CSV table of C-alpha atoms in Angstrom, one decimal:
chain,number,residue,atom,x,y,z
G,1,MET,CA,-24.0,8.9,25.3
G,2,ASN,CA,-26.0,7.9,22.2
G,3,ILE,CA,-23.6,5.4,20.5
G,4,GLU,CA,-24.8,5.2,17.0
G,5,LYS,CA,-22.1,3.0,15.5
G,6,MET,CA,-18.9,1.1,16.8
G,7,PHE,CA,-16.0,-0.1,14.8
G,8,THR,CA,-13.3,-2.6,15.9
G,9,THR,CA,-9.9,-2.4,14.1
G,10,ILE,CA,-6.4,-3.8,14.2
G,11,ASP,CA,-3.8,-1.2,13.3
G,12,THR,CA,-0.6,-2.3,11.6
G,13,HIS,CA,2.3,-1.0,9.6
G,14,VAL,CA,4.4,-2.6,6.9
G,15,ALA,CA,7.8,-0.9,6.0
G,16,GLY,CA,6.5,2.4,7.4
G,17,GLU,CA,3.1,2.3,5.8
G,18,ALA,CA,0.0,2.3,8.0
G,19,PHE,CA,-3.0,0.0,7.6
G,20,ARG,CA,-6.2,-0.1,9.6
G,21,ILE,CA,-7.8,-3.6,9.4
G,22,VAL,CA,-11.5,-3.4,10.1
G,23,ILE,CA,-12.7,-6.7,11.6
G,24,HIS,CA,-16.1,-5.6,12.9
G,25,SER,CA,-18.2,-2.6,11.9
G,26,PRO,CA,-21.8,-1.5,10.9
G,27,ILE,CA,-20.7,-1.5,7.3
G,28,ASP,CA,-23.1,-4.1,6.0
G,29,LEU,CA,-21.5,-6.2,3.1
G,30,LYS,CA,-23.4,-9.4,2.7
G,31,GLU,CA,-23.2,-10.1,-1.1
G,32,SER,CA,-21.6,-13.4,-2.1
G,33,ASP,CA,-19.6,-11.7,-4.9
G,34,ILE,CA,-16.6,-9.6,-3.6
G,35,LYS,CA,-16.9,-7.2,-6.5
G,36,LEU,CA,-20.5,-6.4,-5.5
G,37,ASN,CA,-19.4,-5.8,-1.9
G,38,ASP,CA,-16.6,-3.5,-3.2
G,39,ALA,CA,-19.1,-1.5,-5.2
G,40,ILE,CA,-21.4,-1.2,-2.2
G,41,LEU,CA,-18.5,-0.1,0.1
G,42,HIS,CA,-17.5,2.7,-2.2
G,43,ASP,CA,-21.0,3.8,-3.3
G,44,HIS,CA,-22.7,3.9,0.1
G,45,PHE,CA,-20.3,4.3,3.0
G,46,GLN,CA,-18.3,7.4,2.3
G,47,ARG,CA,-18.9,8.8,5.8
G,48,GLU,CA,-17.8,5.6,7.5
G,49,ARG,CA,-14.7,5.4,5.4
G,50,ASP,CA,-13.8,9.0,6.1
G,51,PHE,CA,-14.5,8.4,9.8
G,52,LEU,CA,-11.9,5.6,9.9
G,53,LEU,CA,-9.2,7.3,7.7
G,54,ASN,CA,-9.3,11.0,8.7
G,55,GLU,CA,-8.2,12.9,11.8
G,56,PRO,CA,-8.7,12.5,14.8
G,57,ARG,CA,-8.8,8.8,14.4
G,58,GLY,CA,-6.6,8.4,11.4
G,59,HIS,CA,-4.3,10.5,9.3
G,60,ARG,CA,-3.3,11.2,5.7
G,61,GLY,CA,-1.1,8.1,5.4
G,62,MET,CA,-3.7,5.7,6.7
G,63,ASN,CA,-4.9,2.8,4.5
G,64,GLY,CA,-8.1,1.0,5.2
G,65,CYS,CA,-9.0,-2.7,4.8
G,66,ILE,CA,-12.1,-4.6,5.5
G,67,ILE,CA,-12.0,-8.4,6.3
G,68,LEU,CA,-14.8,-10.5,4.8
G,69,PRO,CA,-15.6,-14.2,4.7
G,70,SER,CA,-14.7,-15.9,1.4
G,71,LYS,CA,-15.9,-19.1,-0.3
G,72,VAL,CA,-12.8,-19.4,-2.4
G,73,ALA,CA,-10.0,-18.2,-0.1
G,74,ASP,CA,-9.1,-18.1,3.6
G,75,TYR,CA,-10.6,-14.6,3.8
G,76,GLY,CA,-11.7,-11.7,1.6
G,77,LEU,CA,-10.1,-8.3,1.7
G,78,LEU,CA,-11.5,-5.0,0.5
G,79,PHE,CA,-9.5,-1.8,0.3
G,80,PHE,CA,-10.5,1.8,0.9
G,81,ASN,CA,-8.2,4.9,0.9
G,82,HIS,CA,-8.1,8.6,0.7
G,83,THR,CA,-9.5,9.8,-2.6
G,84,SER,CA,-6.1,10.6,-4.1
G,85,SER,CA,-4.7,7.2,-3.2
G,86,GLY,CA,-5.0,3.9,-5.1
G,87,THR,CA,-7.0,0.9,-4.0
G,88,PHE,CA,-5.0,-2.3,-4.2
G,89,ASN,CA,-1.9,-2.5,-2.0
G,90,TYR,CA,0.5,-5.4,-1.6
G,91,GLY,CA,1.4,-4.2,1.9
G,92,ALA,CA,-2.3,-4.8,2.9
G,93,LEU,CA,-1.9,-8.5,2.2
G,94,VAL,CA,1.0,-8.6,4.6
G,95,ALA,CA,-0.7,-6.3,7.2
G,96,SER,CA,-4.0,-8.2,7.1
G,97,VAL,CA,-2.6,-11.8,7.4
G,98,THR,CA,-0.3,-10.6,10.2
G,99,ALA,CA,-3.1,-8.9,12.1
G,100,LEU,CA,-5.4,-11.8,11.8
G,101,LEU,CA,-2.9,-14.5,12.8
G,102,GLU,CA,-1.4,-12.6,15.8
G,103,THR,CA,-4.9,-11.8,17.2
G,104,GLY,CA,-6.3,-15.3,16.7
G,105,ASN,CA,-8.9,-14.1,14.1
G,106,ILE,CA,-7.7,-16.8,11.6
G,107,ALA,CA,-6.5,-20.3,12.3
G,108,LYS,CA,-2.9,-21.2,11.8
G,109,LYS,CA,-2.3,-23.6,8.9
G,110,GLU,CA,0.4,-26.3,8.9
G,111,ASN,CA,1.8,-25.3,5.5
G,112,GLU,CA,1.8,-21.6,6.5
G,113,ALA,CA,0.3,-20.6,3.1
G,114,TYR,CA,-2.8,-18.4,3.1
G,115,THR,CA,-5.0,-17.3,0.2
G,116,ILE,CA,-6.7,-13.8,0.1
G,117,GLU,CA,-9.6,-12.9,-2.2
G,118,THR,CA,-9.6,-9.4,-3.6
G,119,VAL,CA,-11.4,-7.7,-6.5
G,120,HIS,CA,-8.2,-8.1,-8.4
G,121,GLY,CA,-8.1,-11.9,-7.9
G,122,ILE,CA,-6.8,-14.4,-5.3
G,123,TYR,CA,-3.4,-13.9,-3.9
G,124,ARG,CA,-1.3,-16.4,-2.0
G,125,VAL,CA,1.1,-15.4,0.8
G,126,LYS,CA,3.6,-17.5,2.7
G,127,VAL,CA,4.0,-16.8,6.4
G,128,LYS,CA,6.8,-17.5,8.8
G,129,GLN,CA,6.0,-17.6,12.6
G,130,GLU,CA,8.0,-17.9,15.7
G,131,ASN,CA,6.3,-18.1,19.2
G,132,GLN,CA,2.9,-17.0,17.7
G,133,GLU,CA,4.5,-13.9,16.1
G,134,VAL,CA,4.6,-13.4,12.4
G,135,THR,CA,8.2,-12.8,11.5
G,136,SER,CA,7.8,-12.5,7.7
G,137,VAL,CA,5.3,-12.7,4.9
G,138,SER,CA,6.2,-13.3,1.2
G,139,PHE,CA,4.2,-12.9,-1.9
G,140,GLU,CA,4.6,-13.0,-5.7
G,141,ALA,CA,3.8,-10.5,-8.4
G,142,GLU,CA,4.0,-10.4,-12.2
G,143,ALA,CA,7.0,-8.5,-13.6
G,144,CYS,CA,6.2,-4.9,-14.6
G,145,GLN,CA,5.9,-3.6,-18.2
G,146,VAL,CA,7.4,-0.5,-19.8
G,147,ILE,CA,4.5,1.6,-21.1
G,148,GLU,CA,6.5,4.7,-22.3
G,149,LYS,CA,10.0,6.0,-22.3
G,150,THR,CA,10.7,9.7,-22.5
G,151,PRO,CA,13.9,11.8,-21.9
G,152,GLU,CA,12.6,12.6,-18.5
G,153,PHE,CA,11.0,9.4,-17.1
G,154,THR,CA,10.0,5.8,-17.7
G,155,LEU,CA,6.4,5.0,-17.3
G,156,MET,CA,6.0,1.5,-15.7
G,157,GLN,CA,2.8,-0.5,-15.3
G,158,VAL,CA,2.3,-2.8,-12.3
G,159,ASP,CA,-0.2,-5.6,-12.5
G,160,ALA,CA,-1.4,-4.3,-15.9
G,161,SER,CA,-3.3,-1.7,-14.0
G,162,ARG,CA,-1.3,0.9,-12.0
G,163,ASN,CA,1.2,3.3,-13.7
G,164,TYR,CA,4.3,4.7,-12.0
G,165,ALA,CA,6.5,7.4,-13.6
G,166,ILE,CA,10.2,6.6,-12.7
G,167,PHE,CA,12.5,9.7,-12.6
G,168,SER,CA,16.2,9.8,-11.9
G,169,LEU,CA,17.4,12.2,-9.2
G,170,PRO,CA,16.8,15.8,-10.4
G,171,GLU,CA,19.5,18.5,-10.3
G,172,ILE,CA,17.7,20.5,-7.6
G,173,VAL,CA,18.1,17.5,-5.1
G,174,GLU,CA,21.6,16.6,-4.2
G,175,LYS,CA,20.6,13.3,-2.7
G,176,ILE,CA,17.5,11.6,-1.1
G,177,SER,CA,17.9,12.6,2.5
G,178,LEU,CA,15.7,14.3,5.1
G,179,ASP,CA,18.2,17.2,4.8
G,180,TYR,CA,16.7,18.0,1.4
G,181,LEU,CA,13.1,17.2,2.2
G,182,SER,CA,11.9,20.7,1.3
G,183,ASP,CA,13.4,20.5,-2.2
G,184,ILE,CA,12.1,17.0,-2.6
G,185,GLN,CA,8.5,17.9,-1.6
G,186,LYS,CA,8.6,21.0,-4.0
G,187,TRP,CA,9.8,18.8,-6.9
G,188,GLY,CA,7.1,16.2,-6.2
G,189,LYS,CA,4.2,18.8,-6.2
G,190,GLU,CA,5.5,20.4,-9.4
G,191,VAL,CA,5.9,17.1,-11.3
G,192,SER,CA,2.6,15.8,-10.1
G,193,GLU,CA,0.8,18.9,-11.5
G,194,LYS,CA,2.8,18.7,-14.7
G,195,LEU,CA,1.9,15.1,-15.5
G,196,LYS,CA,-1.7,15.8,-14.7
G,197,GLY,CA,-1.7,18.8,-17.0
G,198,GLU,CA,-0.3,16.5,-19.8
G,199,ALA,CA,-3.1,14.0,-19.1
G,200,ILE,CA,-0.6,11.2,-18.3
G,201,PRO,CA,-2.3,8.5,-16.2
G,202,PHE,CA,-0.3,7.6,-13.1
G,203,GLU,CA,-0.8,6.1,-9.7
G,204,GLY,CA,2.5,7.5,-8.4
G,205,ILE,CA,5.7,9.3,-9.2
G,206,VAL,CA,9.0,7.8,-8.1
G,207,MET,CA,12.3,9.7,-7.6
G,208,VAL,CA,15.2,7.3,-7.7
G,209,ASP,CA,18.8,7.8,-6.4
G,210,ALA,CA,21.1,5.0,-7.5
G,211,SER,CA,24.4,6.8,-6.6
G,212,GLY,CA,26.5,6.2,-3.5
G,213,LEU,CA,24.9,2.9,-2.7
G,214,SER,CA,25.9,-0.7,-3.1
G,215,ALA,CA,25.2,-2.7,-6.2
G,216,ASN,CA,21.5,-3.6,-6.8
G,217,THR,CA,20.5,-1.0,-4.2
G,218,VAL,CA,18.6,2.3,-4.6
G,219,ARG,CA,17.0,4.9,-2.5
G,220,SER,CA,13.7,6.4,-3.6
G,221,VAL,CA,10.8,8.7,-2.8
G,222,THR,CA,7.2,7.9,-4.0
G,223,PHE,CA,4.7,10.7,-4.4
G,224,GLU,CA,1.0,9.9,-4.6
G,225,LYS,CA,-1.3,11.6,-7.1
G,226,ASP,CA,-1.6,14.8,-5.0
G,227,GLY,CA,2.2,15.0,-4.4
G,228,THR,CA,2.1,13.6,-0.9
G,229,ILE,CA,5.1,11.5,0.1
G,230,LEU,CA,4.5,7.9,0.8
G,231,ARG,CA,6.2,6.8,4.1
G,232,SER,CA,7.5,3.6,2.6
G,233,PRO,CA,9.6,2.3,-0.2
G,234,GLY,CA,6.3,0.9,-1.5
G,235,ALA,CA,5.9,-2.6,-3.0
G,236,ASP,CA,4.5,-1.2,-6.2
G,237,SER,CA,7.3,1.4,-6.4
G,238,THR,CA,10.0,-1.3,-5.8
G,239,LEU,CA,8.5,-3.5,-8.5
G,240,ALA,CA,8.3,-0.6,-10.9
G,241,ILE,CA,11.9,0.5,-10.3
G,242,PHE,CA,13.1,-3.1,-10.7
G,243,GLY,CA,11.2,-3.3,-14.0
G,244,ALA,CA,12.7,0.0,-15.2
G,245,PHE,CA,16.2,-1.1,-14.4
G,246,LEU,CA,15.6,-4.5,-16.1
G,247,SER,CA,14.7,-2.7,-19.3
G,248,ILE,CA,18.4,-1.4,-19.3
G,249,ASP,CA,20.2,-4.3,-17.5
G,250,HIS,CA,18.6,-7.6,-18.4
G,251,VAL,CA,20.8,-9.7,-16.0
G,252,LEU,CA,19.6,-7.9,-12.9
G,253,GLU,CA,18.3,-10.6,-10.4
G,254,GLN,CA,17.2,-8.5,-7.4
G,255,LEU,CA,16.8,-5.0,-6.2
G,256,THR,CA,16.7,-3.5,-2.7
G,257,ASN,CA,14.8,-0.2,-2.4
G,258,TYR,CA,15.3,2.1,0.7
G,259,SER,CA,12.9,4.9,1.5
G,260,ILE,CA,13.9,8.4,2.7
G,261,PHE,CA,13.1,7.1,6.2
G,262,ASP,CA,15.4,4.1,5.8
G,263,SER,CA,12.7,1.4,5.7
G,264,GLU,CA,13.5,-1.2,2.9
G,265,LEU,CA,11.9,-3.7,0.5
G,266,THR,CA,13.7,-6.2,-1.7
G,267,ALA,CA,12.2,-7.6,-4.9
G,268,GLN,CA,13.8,-10.6,-6.7
G,269,PHE,CA,13.0,-13.0,-9.5
G,270,VAL,CA,11.3,-16.2,-8.4
G,271,PRO,CA,13.7,-19.1,-9.1
G,272,ARG,CA,13.4,-20.6,-12.5
G,273,SER,CA,11.0,-17.8,-13.6
G,274,LYS,CA,11.5,-14.6,-15.6
G,275,HIS,CA,8.0,-13.2,-15.3
G,276,LEU,CA,7.4,-13.6,-11.5
G,277,MET,CA,8.9,-11.5,-8.8
G,278,SER,CA,8.8,-12.2,-5.1
G,279,MET,CA,9.0,-9.9,-2.1
G,280,GLU,CA,9.4,-10.7,1.6
G,281,THR,CA,8.7,-8.3,4.5
G,282,GLU,CA,7.3,-8.1,8.0
G,283,GLY,CA,4.1,-6.5,9.4
G,284,PHE,CA,3.7,-5.1,12.9
G,285,VAL,CA,0.5,-4.8,14.9
G,286,THR,CA,0.5,-1.4,16.6
G,287,GLY,CA,-2.8,-1.6,18.4
G,288,MET,CA,-6.4,-2.7,18.6
G,289,HIS,CA,-9.1,-0.1,18.8
G,290,GLN,CA,-12.8,0.4,19.2
G,291,PHE,CA,-14.1,3.6,17.6
G,292,ILE,CA,-17.5,5.1,18.5
G,293,TYR,CA,-19.4,7.1,16.0
G,294,ASP,CA,-21.3,9.9,17.8
G,295,HIS,CA,-24.0,11.6,15.6
G,296,THR,CA,-23.5,14.8,17.6
G,297,ASP,CA,-19.9,15.2,16.5
G,298,PRO,CA,-19.7,18.5,14.6
G,299,LEU,CA,-16.9,17.0,12.3
G,300,GLN,CA,-18.5,13.7,11.6
G,301,GLU,CA,-16.2,12.9,8.7
G,302,GLY,CA,-13.1,14.0,10.5
G,303,PHE,CA,-10.5,16.2,8.8
G,304,LEU,CA,-7.0,16.2,7.3
G,305,LEU,CA,-4.1,18.3,8.5
G,306,LYS,CA,-2.5,20.4,5.6
C-alpha cells in the first residue's frame, strides 16, 4: 500500500458532542502566530479537513481540533468544522484538555489550571482529576448580550461574535421529546430557511421548553445553520438561553439546560460577578485512532449521509 499521509487523533465527547483532537498529522502549521496558522489551515487543507470530518472516518456531528505548541499558553488549539458549523466551541476546550491529560500528552500541573491559546484569545480552564482520570473541567465566559427582540424570538450574542435566535416552544411541538422528533426537525428546517431569507445573521436557532421542569431548568434543541440538530445542550446555547431569561428575570443566578437526548449543562454566575458566567462539565475519551490517507481512494474527501 502506498501510504501518502497518516493522522493520529484522540476522539472525545462532551455532553453528547463529538470532538476529534488531531495530535499528529501532515498538516504543516509552523507559523509563530496562531492566527496565521488558522488562516493556513482553512486556506490550504480543505481535503485533509474533509478527510477527518466526513464519512467513513467521521460523521456530520464531528468537530475537529488541532493541537499546536504555544509560547503564551500551555498549548494552542485550532478549530475546523463542517462548512455550515461555527468555528469556536467551548466544548473543545474541555475535550482537548481531557484528551491531552488522560493520554499523557501534556504534563499535570499542581494547581490544575491550564491555559489554551485560540484565535479568539487565551482561555483558562480548571481541571479536577481522580486516579489520572479527568472528572470535570470548568471555564468562564462573558455574559451574553441581547441584540434584538421580536414577537417571535430573542437574538442573543455570545462572546460578542456568535448570534443565537432563542424561540419558545412552538404550537406544533407539544414538548421537546424524541416522540416529537419529526415535528421538531421540520420546524428547525423551516425556521432556518426563514431567518436566512430575512438576512438575519445567526450561528444557531434554539427551541426552548421551560414547562413541566423544575425551577431554573429548561430543555432545548439547538439547530445549526443548515437545520441539523446539535446532539448536545450546547455551551453557547446554554449561555444564550441564560442571557435571554436574565433579560426578563434579573435575579436568576443559574440555569440548567437539558438536550433532547438528556445530556445537561449548567451555567451560573461567577461569585461576586455579574458579567462572568461559569460552566463545569466532563469530557470522555472514546478512542485513539490512526487514519491512513490513500491517494487511490475514489472518495478522497469522504461523504456525508443525508
